[in-house]
XYZ file of C-alpha atoms in Angstrom:
136
model
C -72.840 -40.629 -135.574
C -73.622 -37.038 -133.324
C -71.896 -37.154 -129.489
C -72.086 -34.495 -127.646
C -75.505 -33.530 -125.396
C -78.793 -35.314 -125.913
C -81.225 -32.669 -124.714
C -84.651 -33.532 -126.641
C -85.089 -30.260 -126.901
C -82.095 -28.876 -128.485
C -82.250 -32.291 -131.321
C -84.234 -30.092 -134.295
C -81.151 -27.739 -134.136
C -78.734 -30.485 -133.831
C -79.868 -32.909 -136.587
C -80.006 -28.798 -138.410
C -76.441 -28.601 -137.934
C -75.542 -31.816 -138.987
C -77.259 -31.345 -142.365
C -75.783 -28.411 -143.203
C -72.496 -29.729 -142.306
C -72.840 -32.872 -144.705
C -74.279 -30.079 -146.902
C -71.200 -28.510 -146.488
C -69.141 -31.263 -148.096
C -71.738 -32.353 -150.781
C -70.897 -29.256 -151.903
C -67.996 -29.584 -152.854
C -68.735 -33.063 -154.088
C -71.337 -31.833 -156.664
C -68.672 -28.778 -157.742
C -71.509 -26.998 -156.477
C -70.822 -23.055 -154.711
C -74.001 -22.003 -154.928
C -75.357 -24.450 -152.730
C -72.127 -24.286 -150.183
C -72.618 -20.466 -149.822
C -75.717 -20.838 -148.919
C -74.812 -22.762 -145.919
C -72.572 -20.092 -145.152
C -73.651 -16.761 -142.323
C -72.099 -13.059 -143.449
C -67.939 -12.397 -142.311
C -67.500 -16.273 -142.941
C -64.440 -16.942 -142.293
C -61.614 -20.419 -142.959
C -58.855 -21.338 -141.231
C -56.287 -24.361 -141.275
C -51.959 -24.250 -141.520
C -51.929 -22.160 -144.535
C -54.931 -19.776 -144.565
C -55.855 -17.180 -140.968
C -59.261 -16.071 -140.960
C -58.874 -15.718 -144.913
C -62.741 -14.083 -146.067
C -65.088 -15.674 -148.560
C -63.314 -14.142 -151.301
C -60.548 -14.977 -150.333
C -61.585 -19.120 -149.716
C -62.972 -19.507 -152.667
C -60.095 -18.204 -155.339
C -57.749 -20.302 -152.846
C -59.351 -23.162 -151.888
C -62.888 -23.787 -153.417
C -60.621 -24.832 -157.143
C -59.610 -27.938 -155.130
C -63.338 -28.922 -154.996
C -62.667 -30.402 -159.122
C -60.055 -32.332 -157.338
C -62.668 -33.975 -154.983
C -64.520 -37.232 -155.585
C -66.097 -37.612 -152.649
C -66.754 -38.108 -148.936
C -66.557 -40.079 -145.830
C -67.744 -38.353 -142.641
C -66.250 -41.015 -139.848
C -67.779 -38.757 -136.647
C -69.960 -35.595 -136.103
C -69.839 -33.561 -132.677
C -71.977 -31.015 -131.539
C -72.315 -28.905 -128.628
C -74.152 -25.745 -128.995
C -72.586 -23.560 -131.541
C -69.355 -25.914 -131.953
C -69.570 -28.986 -133.895
C -65.712 -31.010 -134.980
C -66.471 -33.402 -138.117
C -63.823 -36.198 -139.280
C -63.539 -37.613 -142.081
C -61.600 -39.726 -144.790
C -61.824 -37.456 -147.926
C -61.084 -39.120 -151.364
C -59.475 -37.652 -154.568
C -60.615 -38.248 -158.500
C -57.439 -39.888 -158.842
C -58.365 -41.954 -155.600
C -55.188 -40.589 -152.879
C -57.016 -40.771 -149.436
C -57.039 -37.388 -146.676
C -58.197 -37.241 -143.102
C -59.047 -34.228 -141.765
C -60.438 -33.421 -138.810
C -62.575 -29.829 -138.886
C -63.851 -28.154 -136.542
C -67.254 -25.679 -137.576
C -68.952 -22.536 -135.274
C -72.524 -21.953 -135.860
C -73.925 -18.692 -135.913
C -77.493 -17.713 -136.334
C -78.495 -21.156 -138.109
C -75.477 -20.995 -140.486
C -72.170 -22.005 -140.316
C -69.525 -18.460 -139.249
C -66.635 -20.397 -139.388
C -63.689 -22.925 -140.634
C -60.705 -24.451 -139.517
C -59.601 -27.161 -141.330
C -57.014 -29.734 -139.560
C -54.829 -32.035 -141.585
C -54.398 -35.186 -141.513
C -52.538 -38.015 -143.906
C -52.423 -36.345 -146.960
C -51.344 -32.845 -145.587
C -50.194 -31.267 -149.076
C -53.355 -32.249 -150.424
C -53.864 -31.943 -153.945
C -49.762 -32.333 -154.397
C -49.029 -35.183 -152.036
C -47.607 -37.737 -154.174
C -47.384 -40.626 -151.834
C -50.788 -40.099 -150.772
C -52.619 -44.048 -150.183
C -55.190 -44.959 -152.433
C -58.011 -46.381 -151.924
C -57.960 -50.118 -150.522
C -59.018 -51.843 -153.375
């Protein structure tokens, strides 16, 4: 779902950005590091409550190993305004634990330059044993 701006002149750019964000999460589902890095701009940085503007190498060693624990993402909302975007999703671990986050993306020259992750329920992912399970 795209919310902000309905300018016809910018729709192709919006569609490209939405596809990049969806591909970002698909790379985690597929455990495909090369797919992920193909979406990222030079100088990419990642932020979270645990990470302050870490570079790609640190992101690869600190964050990417979590891809092994991820089963899927269900994207609830994508909001795009110019070179800024927000994505809210429910994520599911391999053992069916739910985590819910919102992430802020910054684009530069047609690629993802920055991602800031804001944790929701399941904040201690992947260590949270109290996270709710997928409804049956």
